[in-house]
Amino acid sequence: MLGPLGAHGRTVLRDLGVVLHVPGLMALASVPICWALGEGYAVTAFIVTAAAALVPGQALYRRFRQAESMGLRQAMVTAVLSWGLIPLIGTVPFLLVAQTLGDSGGPESVQALAPLLNAFFESMSGFTSTGLTMVAHPSDLPASLQWWRSFMQWIGGVGVIVCMLSVFHPDGDAYRLYFSEGREQTILPDLAATVRTIWWTYLLYTALAMAALWVSGMSWWEAVNYGMTGIATGGFGITDRSLADFGAPSRLVMVSVMIIGAISFATHYRILRHGQVNLLWHGREIRALFALLILGSVLLSLENGWHDGEPAWLDSLFQWTSALTTSGFATVDLSLWGPTAHVLLSIAMICGGMSGATTGGLKLRRVTLLASGSYARVRGVALHPWRLMEHKPMADNEAERHAARTLESAAIMALLWLAAILLGAILLLHAAGPGAALDDVIVEAASAVGNVGLSTGITDPGLHWSGKVGLILMMWMGRLEIIPALVLVAALGMALYHLPRLRPGQRSRGGE
């Protein structure tokens, strides 16, 4: 027995050792970037980061290499711990660079990342592809930290488990790990082929995004960073006002990049490999994506026209797309928009993009499933009200039973999602102080749980520590789609319950 993980503890430790190679290799890959950017002082920070990840990672992997196979519950525990451990490693460059520049009076934005909690917040936001930030002026950051923030989101968009499976050949446990990260389908029957397909698709669209943004008027450095975070639907930027610092061509290109990031890798594969362009208008989930993009943009424009006297068509289109695709980029100060606009954006952030994409949120597969199930129920009651008197203990056939289980799963996830947002909003109301408006905290909570990154100004270095911790937990749970996090809590609770207890009258050794 190994603590709360029981008999499978060795397997979990082995796979955690493998996962630690991801931030280690990321840090090593960043070393030549630092040299190329002329920031040799940051090299030490990334070498230390690589050592902090690779040394224990190799030790765990070699020590427990022969560990037994795991079940789905243990795979979920591994994924949950991985998504806490990797952001912790990701804080090291922030802390060391801030310490180095702090000795010579570094920029205020760098010093905002000097406290451990702020650095961990930034790293968690990066790896979960959320985009909420402790940095008020990203343009003041050294280029090495601008790169690290973008690199974290780019890797986080595709998923650390997918990155791990691209370093080590997938085995029997890999399927459980793959699905424990919130993924619901493989593109090809072979998992290794699926991982390769995801990567070449991701690399292709990243390169195209960079090129398109550069042509639209961005500098090459801006295009590189926004191309990475755009296709990852992340939200981190290197300019102070996000996309508001660029003209209409760059904004329209980014709208296209965000939409591409919100479409599943499976759909991209079929379009690119087999030319099935008709998939863009066939399929319930992708039709819902484009329908919501059009309908939401119009509603948001009308609301802004009602509230401010100006519909702001381009800004409304951009912000709605950013919310629905859970990207988190901004062209306006959302704190200046009205409460109804905030509610609309919160609904978009809850929905999210397609399953199997880089997006967060509840996912449109579940949203459309719940909508169609509700419609069928209402229609059935309206047309055949006497059927309410019928008692059917179970579905008549396997297909109906499967449909019922799928609908039940979607309903449970939606309930958990709304509960997380509600609890997060209550926490932020206390942490942000008496001046916080209810619609503002709802936006912030929905943004954190949905891994979006849009903010009404509550996320700030001056936010009370309880608010920062709450947002970190919300980002963490949202990236895992909540249930794996609950599995870990249940495992820890069971471990504590089964701890050896002293019998009545028995004295401990320390008291003898």
C-alpha atoms as one frame of an Amber mdcrd trajectory, in Angstrom:
protein
   0.000   0.000   0.000   1.278   3.434  -0.937  -0.799   5.999   0.903  -4.103
   7.099  -0.613  -3.373   5.456  -3.962  -3.433   1.953  -2.540  -2.027  -0.946
  -4.549  -1.776   1.201  -7.680   0.447   3.808  -6.062   3.527   2.512  -7.840
   1.796   2.883 -11.204   0.684   6.422 -10.425   4.201   7.402  -9.350   5.656
   5.865 -12.497   3.299   7.816 -14.742   3.872  11.013 -12.786   7.562  10.521
 -13.488   6.778  10.283 -17.187   4.566  13.383 -17.106   7.355  15.394 -15.429
   9.367  15.045 -18.625   6.938  17.434 -20.351   7.863  20.655 -18.456  11.491
  19.481 -18.342  11.737  19.195 -22.111   9.810  22.443 -22.511  12.388  24.227
 -20.353  15.283  22.734 -22.333  13.645  23.826 -25.588  13.386  27.370 -24.180
  17.133  27.685 -23.524  18.114  28.404 -27.168  15.139  30.767 -27.405  16.610
  32.802 -24.537  19.998  32.965 -26.252  18.392  33.986 -29.541  16.420  36.736
 -27.782  19.568  38.082 -26.139  18.466  37.235 -22.592  21.262  35.016 -21.362
  20.387  35.755 -17.746  17.198  33.683 -18.149  19.086  30.585 -19.296  19.906
  29.570 -15.721  16.230  29.761 -14.772  15.222  27.348 -17.515  18.092  24.958
 -16.827  17.073  24.834 -13.158  13.479  24.222 -14.273  14.567  21.371 -16.511
  16.580  19.795 -13.690  13.691  20.202 -11.219  11.458  18.245 -13.602  13.725
  15.705 -15.303  15.724  14.505 -12.290  12.717  13.411 -10.179  10.883  12.373
 -13.350  13.657   9.972 -14.344  14.005   8.746 -10.758  10.306   7.913 -10.456
  10.118   6.306 -13.874  13.169   4.101 -13.343  12.198   3.158  -9.795   8.644
   2.098 -10.684   9.106   1.061 -14.321   7.752  -2.429 -13.685   4.596  -1.225
 -11.932   1.319  -2.955 -12.709  -1.487  -1.680 -14.906  -3.970   0.852 -13.598
  -7.722   1.206 -13.662  -9.688   4.239 -14.801  -9.899   5.640 -11.265  -6.118
   5.525 -10.886  -5.721   7.121 -14.322  -7.940   9.984 -13.188  -5.855  10.421
 -10.034  -2.705  10.522 -12.179  -4.221  13.162 -14.469  -5.383  15.261 -11.521
  -1.976  15.170  -9.837  -0.244  15.884 -13.144  -2.276  19.022 -13.697  -1.224
  20.243 -10.258   2.412  19.195 -10.470   3.233  20.557 -13.927   2.031  24.127
 -13.181   4.097  23.979  -9.985   7.212  23.251 -12.072   6.134  26.011 -14.443
   6.432  28.616 -11.696  10.223  28.242 -11.484  11.138  30.495 -14.471   8.833
  33.238 -13.177  10.323  33.116  -9.696  13.974  32.968 -10.776  13.744  35.622
 -13.486  11.805  37.902 -11.125  14.489  37.382  -8.491  17.267  38.093 -10.994
  15.675  41.264 -12.353  14.484  42.326  -8.912  18.074  42.746  -7.780  18.490
  45.415 -10.451  15.029  46.945 -10.186  12.983  45.036 -12.752   9.628  46.102
 -14.264   6.536  46.089 -12.066   4.958  43.334 -14.163   7.918  41.060 -13.458
   7.765  41.776  -9.740   4.061  40.895  -9.767   5.188  37.317 -10.478   7.727
  37.225  -7.635   5.295  35.931  -4.952   4.898  32.158  -5.183   1.090  32.314
  -5.238   1.085  34.788  -8.144   3.629  32.734 -10.085   1.643  29.554  -9.514
  -1.547  31.349 -10.596   0.127  32.447 -13.843   1.482  28.964 -14.494  -1.855
  27.276 -13.786  -3.605  29.759 -16.058  -1.030  29.073 -18.750  -1.022  25.291
 -18.721  -4.824  25.092 -18.476  -5.055  27.529 -21.424  -7.186  29.879 -19.365
  -5.587  33.289 -19.818  -6.427  35.036 -16.537  -3.256  36.803 -15.507  -1.442
  38.538 -12.679   0.434  40.704 -15.208  -1.049  44.140 -15.840   1.414  45.074
 -18.588   2.629  42.026 -20.552   4.632  44.287 -22.849   6.977  45.029 -19.911
   7.856  41.367 -19.429  11.205  40.133 -20.760  10.860  38.253 -24.033  11.849
  34.984 -22.321   8.837  35.150 -19.988   6.575  36.253 -22.835   7.707  33.116
 -24.659   7.221  30.900 -21.598   3.652  32.113 -21.081   2.795  31.471 -24.733
   4.604  28.118 -24.754   2.701  26.952 -21.673  -0.624  27.759 -23.310   0.366
  26.132 -26.572   1.283  22.893 -24.801  -1.729  23.150 -22.489  -4.049  23.526
 -25.469  -3.105  20.142 -26.880  -2.870  18.615 -23.369   0.016  17.447 -21.219
  -1.078  13.799 -21.445  -0.966  13.981 -25.242   2.507  15.519 -24.925   3.546
  12.701 -22.610   2.261  10.085 -25.042   4.259  11.727 -27.832   7.480  11.323
 -25.791   6.848   7.759 -24.568   5.205   5.112 -26.714   1.617   4.535 -25.540
   0.921   1.274 -23.712  -2.232  -0.274 -22.283  -2.536   2.352 -19.548  -2.237
   5.175 -22.064  -5.844   4.845 -23.210  -7.097   5.395 -19.672  -4.797   8.394
 -19.225  -5.902   9.808 -22.574  -9.576   9.680 -21.645  -8.938  10.858 -18.062
  -7.764  14.230 -19.431 -11.271  15.031 -20.615 -11.014  13.587 -24.137 -13.873
  11.455 -25.377 -12.723   9.992 -28.682  -9.692   8.903 -30.637  -9.249   9.984
 -34.234  -7.812   6.639 -35.349  -8.106   3.156 -33.795  -4.445   3.241 -32.760
  -3.680   5.725 -29.967  -0.127   6.380 -31.182  -1.504   7.287 -34.621  -4.105
   9.522 -32.976  -1.399  11.407 -31.068   0.672  11.871 -34.247  -2.398  13.122
 -36.115  -3.219  15.635 -33.390   0.345  16.940 -33.456   0.740  17.423 -37.191
  -2.675  19.090 -37.367  -1.788  21.345 -34.430   1.592  22.283 -35.902   0.090
  23.018 -39.308  -2.586  25.342 -37.958  -0.107  27.037 -35.612   2.181  27.863
 -38.538  -0.750  29.099 -40.636  -1.996  31.251 -37.747   1.423  32.838 -37.289
   1.735  33.571 -41.000  -1.768  35.037 -41.269  -1.293  37.286 -38.231   2.046
  38.517 -39.565   0.476  39.356 -42.931  -2.360  41.163 -41.116   0.074  43.682
 -39.624   1.609  42.143 -36.506   5.358  42.042 -35.976   6.962  38.617 -36.296
   7.301  38.293 -32.502   3.679  39.284 -31.926   2.559  36.862 -34.646   4.527
  33.994 -33.096   3.086  34.511 -29.623  -0.489  35.274 -30.643  -0.410  32.451
 -33.170   0.517  29.980 -30.440  -2.011  31.214 -27.884  -4.684  31.768 -30.527
  -4.749  28.237 -31.905  -4.575  26.956 -28.303  -7.616  29.147 -27.491  -5.517
  30.407 -24.582  -5.730  34.181 -24.232  -2.254  35.224 -23.080  -0.800  38.119
 -25.022   2.338  40.235 -25.151   0.593  43.594 -25.557  -1.124  45.481 -22.763
  -4.621  45.612 -24.274  -4.683  42.202 -25.942  -6.075  42.473 -29.498  -7.267
  46.044 -28.897  -3.715  47.098 -29.775  -4.205  45.879 -33.360  -6.358  46.902
 -36.296  -9.413  45.266 -37.833  -7.445  42.888 -40.138  -5.591  41.294 -37.201
  -8.800  41.007 -35.202 -10.651  39.286 -38.050  -7.748  36.891 -38.566  -7.805
  36.074 -34.852 -11.547  35.405 -35.045 -10.809  32.797 -37.714  -7.959  31.310
 -35.654 -10.180  31.014 -32.586 -12.904  29.272 -34.578 -10.369  26.817 -36.013
  -9.175  26.076 -32.473 -12.760  25.393 -31.389 -13.292  22.695 -34.042 -12.330
  19.161 -33.079  -9.102  17.566 -34.271 -11.143  14.685 -35.689 -13.046  17.078
 -37.946  -9.832  18.783 -39.057  -8.288  15.422 -39.843 -11.190  14.330 -42.030
 -11.203  17.659 -43.858  -7.437  17.804 -44.437  -6.814  14.110 -45.078  -9.998
  13.015 -46.824 -11.345  16.315 -48.172 -14.653  15.996 -46.317 -15.395  19.728
 -46.371 -19.090  18.965 -45.988 -18.358  18.266 -42.316 -18.359  22.045 -41.811
 -22.151  22.069 -42.222 -22.990  18.483 -41.299 -23.057  17.225 -37.745 -25.113
  18.549 -34.862 -22.169  19.855 -32.867 -20.482  21.906 -35.593 -23.820  23.308
 -36.779 -24.463  24.402 -33.212 -21.046  26.093 -33.116 -21.686  28.230 -36.187
 -25.312  28.896 -35.240 -24.285  30.137 -31.801 -21.489  32.248 -33.291 -23.957
  34.054 -35.556 -26.874  34.297 -33.125 -24.744  35.324 -30.140 -22.837  37.971
 -32.072 -26.096  39.549 -33.227 -27.662  39.467 -29.741 -24.537  40.928 -28.154
 -24.405  43.701 -30.747 -28.070  44.554 -30.163 -27.502  44.577 -26.395 -24.499
  46.888 -26.722 -26.518  49.140 -29.010 -29.295  49.249 -26.400 -26.917  49.870
 -23.503 -24.358  52.208 -25.082 -26.113  53.513 -28.178 -23.470  51.849 -30.371
 -23.748  48.212 -31.482 -19.958  47.837 -31.909 -20.406  45.042 -34.427 -16.743
  44.068 -34.734 -16.074  44.155 -31.000 -19.267  42.196 -30.306 -18.331  39.579
 -32.897 -14.821  39.315 -31.490 -15.827  39.108 -27.821 -18.604  36.598 -28.433
 -16.243  34.408 -30.469 -13.593  34.754 -27.773 -16.090  33.675 -25.097 -17.710
  30.791 -27.005 -14.360  29.360 -28.128 -13.018  29.924 -24.571 -10.083  31.899
 -26.001 -10.066  34.883 -23.654  -8.719  37.564 -25.992 -10.230  41.030 -25.713
 -10.674  44.133 -27.836 -12.569  46.150 -25.214 -12.638  46.699 -21.464 -15.450
  44.347 -20.420 -16.000  46.242 -17.170 -17.544  49.020 -19.304 -20.192  46.723
 -20.791 -23.580  46.264 -19.182 -24.797  43.420 -16.930 -26.833  41.786 -19.712
 -23.773  41.621 -21.950 -21.892  40.002 -19.062 -24.626  37.383 -18.676 -24.586
  36.617 -22.407 -20.804  36.197 -22.366 -21.072  33.948 -19.299 -23.531  31.685
 -21.138 -21.115  31.474 -24.080 -18.217  30.603 -21.763 -20.250  27.839 -20.138
 -21.110  26.300 -23.526 -17.577  26.251 -24.978 -16.512  24.745 -28.300 -16.518
  21.243 -29.751 -15.366  18.131 -27.935 -11.888  17.026 -28.936 -10.720  20.591
 -29.645  -8.451  22.896 -27.640 -11.398  24.615 -25.993 -12.723  24.467 -22.459
 -16.269  24.870 -21.217 -19.034  22.304 -20.972 -18.590  21.434 -24.692 -21.232
  21.741 -27.369 -21.740  17.981 -27.571 -23.273  18.018 -24.100 -25.130  21.280
 -24.705 -26.786  19.993 -27.880 -27.541  16.673 -26.209 -29.303  18.407 -23.324
 -31.164  20.714 -25.706 -32.390  17.872 -27.913 -33.302  15.766 -24.875 -35.305
  18.622 -23.368 -37.034  19.299 -26.676 -37.958  15.630 -27.082 -39.324  15.530
 -23.541 -41.435  18.679 -23.955 -42.656  17.587 -27.371 -43.571  14.160 -26.054
 -45.519  15.626 -23.165 -47.284  18.122 -25.418 -48.307  15.529 -27.993 -48.930
  12.556 -25.692 -49.629  13.806 -22.142 -51.113  10.414 -21.131 -47.640   8.886
 -21.402 -46.747  10.599 -18.145 -48.884   7.944 -16.463 -46.854   5.118 -17.981
 -44.147   3.481 -15.877 -41.135   2.131 -17.785 -38.523   0.722 -15.396 -35.877
   0.608 -18.134 -35.458   1.395 -21.782 -36.773  -1.161 -24.237 -33.486  -1.801
 -25.998 -29.765  -1.271 -25.733 -29.797   1.850 -27.933 -32.336   3.551 -25.705
 -30.412   2.569 -22.580 -27.220   4.020 -24.051 -29.011   7.238 -24.992 -30.447
   7.525 -21.490 -27.027   7.009 -19.889 -25.445   9.591 -22.209 -28.120  12.149
 -21.429 -27.794  11.466 -17.717 -24.021  11.939 -17.912 -24.429  15.278 -19.702
 -26.995  16.456 -17.150 -24.724  15.539 -14.232 -21.789  17.366 -15.811 -23.914
  20.458 -16.440 -25.089  20.428 -12.828 -21.517  20.114 -11.530 -20.406  22.915
 -13.844 -23.105  25.298 -12.655 -22.421  24.361  -9.032 -18.708  25.123  -9.467
 -19.500  28.512 -10.987 -21.976  29.318  -8.216 -19.534  28.394  -5.443 -16.768
  30.295  -7.220 -18.928  33.400  -7.543 -19.785  33.297  -3.836 -16.089  33.015
  -2.971 -15.154  35.900  -5.266 -17.894  38.105  -3.816 -16.104  37.836  -0.473
 -12.553  37.975  -1.838 -13.115  40.943  -4.166 -14.725  43.100  -1.490 -18.033
  44.937  -1.178 -17.577  46.868  -4.430 -17.783  43.789  -6.642 -20.920  43.478
  -8.765 -22.680  40.128  -9.043 -22.458  40.016 -12.839 -18.714  40.739 -12.649
 -17.988  37.817 -10.323 -20.179  35.497 -12.413 -18.116  36.394 -15.496 -14.884
  35.782 -13.576 -16.043  32.444 -12.148 -17.391  31.228 -15.504 -14.141  32.331
 -17.128 -12.019  30.372 -14.644 -14.103  27.172 -14.655 -14.434  27.276 -18.446
 -10.697  27.987 -18.916 -11.530  31.127 -20.880  -9.548  34.101 -19.568 -11.957
  36.996 -20.061 -11.975  39.277 -17.038 -13.950  42.216 -15.737 -10.974  43.358
 -13.660 -11.375  41.163 -10.571  -8.296  39.066 -11.348  -5.486  41.310 -10.199
  -2.244  41.031  -8.182  -4.040  42.887  -5.387  -6.845  40.319  -5.137  -7.090
  38.700  -1.709  -5.197  35.415  -1.481  -8.419  33.467  -0.981  -9.686  34.739
  -4.336  -6.463  33.710  -6.078  -6.580  30.240  -4.530 -10.241  29.903  -5.488
  -9.543  30.876  -9.103  -6.616  28.431  -9.240  -8.875  25.610  -8.056 -11.558
  26.604 -10.542  -9.093  26.601 -13.456  -7.688  23.261 -12.313 -11.095  21.606
 -11.929 -12.379  23.061 -15.201  -9.434  21.698 -17.179 -10.079  18.247 -15.720
 -13.852  18.573 -16.234 -14.461  18.367 -12.477 -15.107  14.624 -12.051 -11.430
  13.515 -11.893 -10.843  16.153  -9.223 -13.745  14.732  -7.221 -12.249  11.260
  -7.648  -9.009  12.485  -6.045 -10.908  14.083  -3.164 -12.818  10.821  -2.654
  -9.578   8.795  -2.743  -7.960  11.048  -0.166 -11.058  10.891   2.002 -11.085
   7.105   1.910  -7.380   7.006   2.750  -7.891   9.239   5.772 -10.875   7.154
   6.858  -8.846   3.938   6.727  -5.819   5.312   8.553  -4.806   3.077  11.485
  -6.645   4.112  14.606  -5.610   3.596  18.219  -7.904   1.251  20.031  -9.477
   2.397  23.294  -6.918   2.301  26.042  -4.026   1.876  23.590  -1.178   4.324
  23.988   1.049   5.523  21.192   4.735   4.739  21.187   5.579   8.413  21.565
   3.628   8.572  24.792   5.315   5.606  26.421
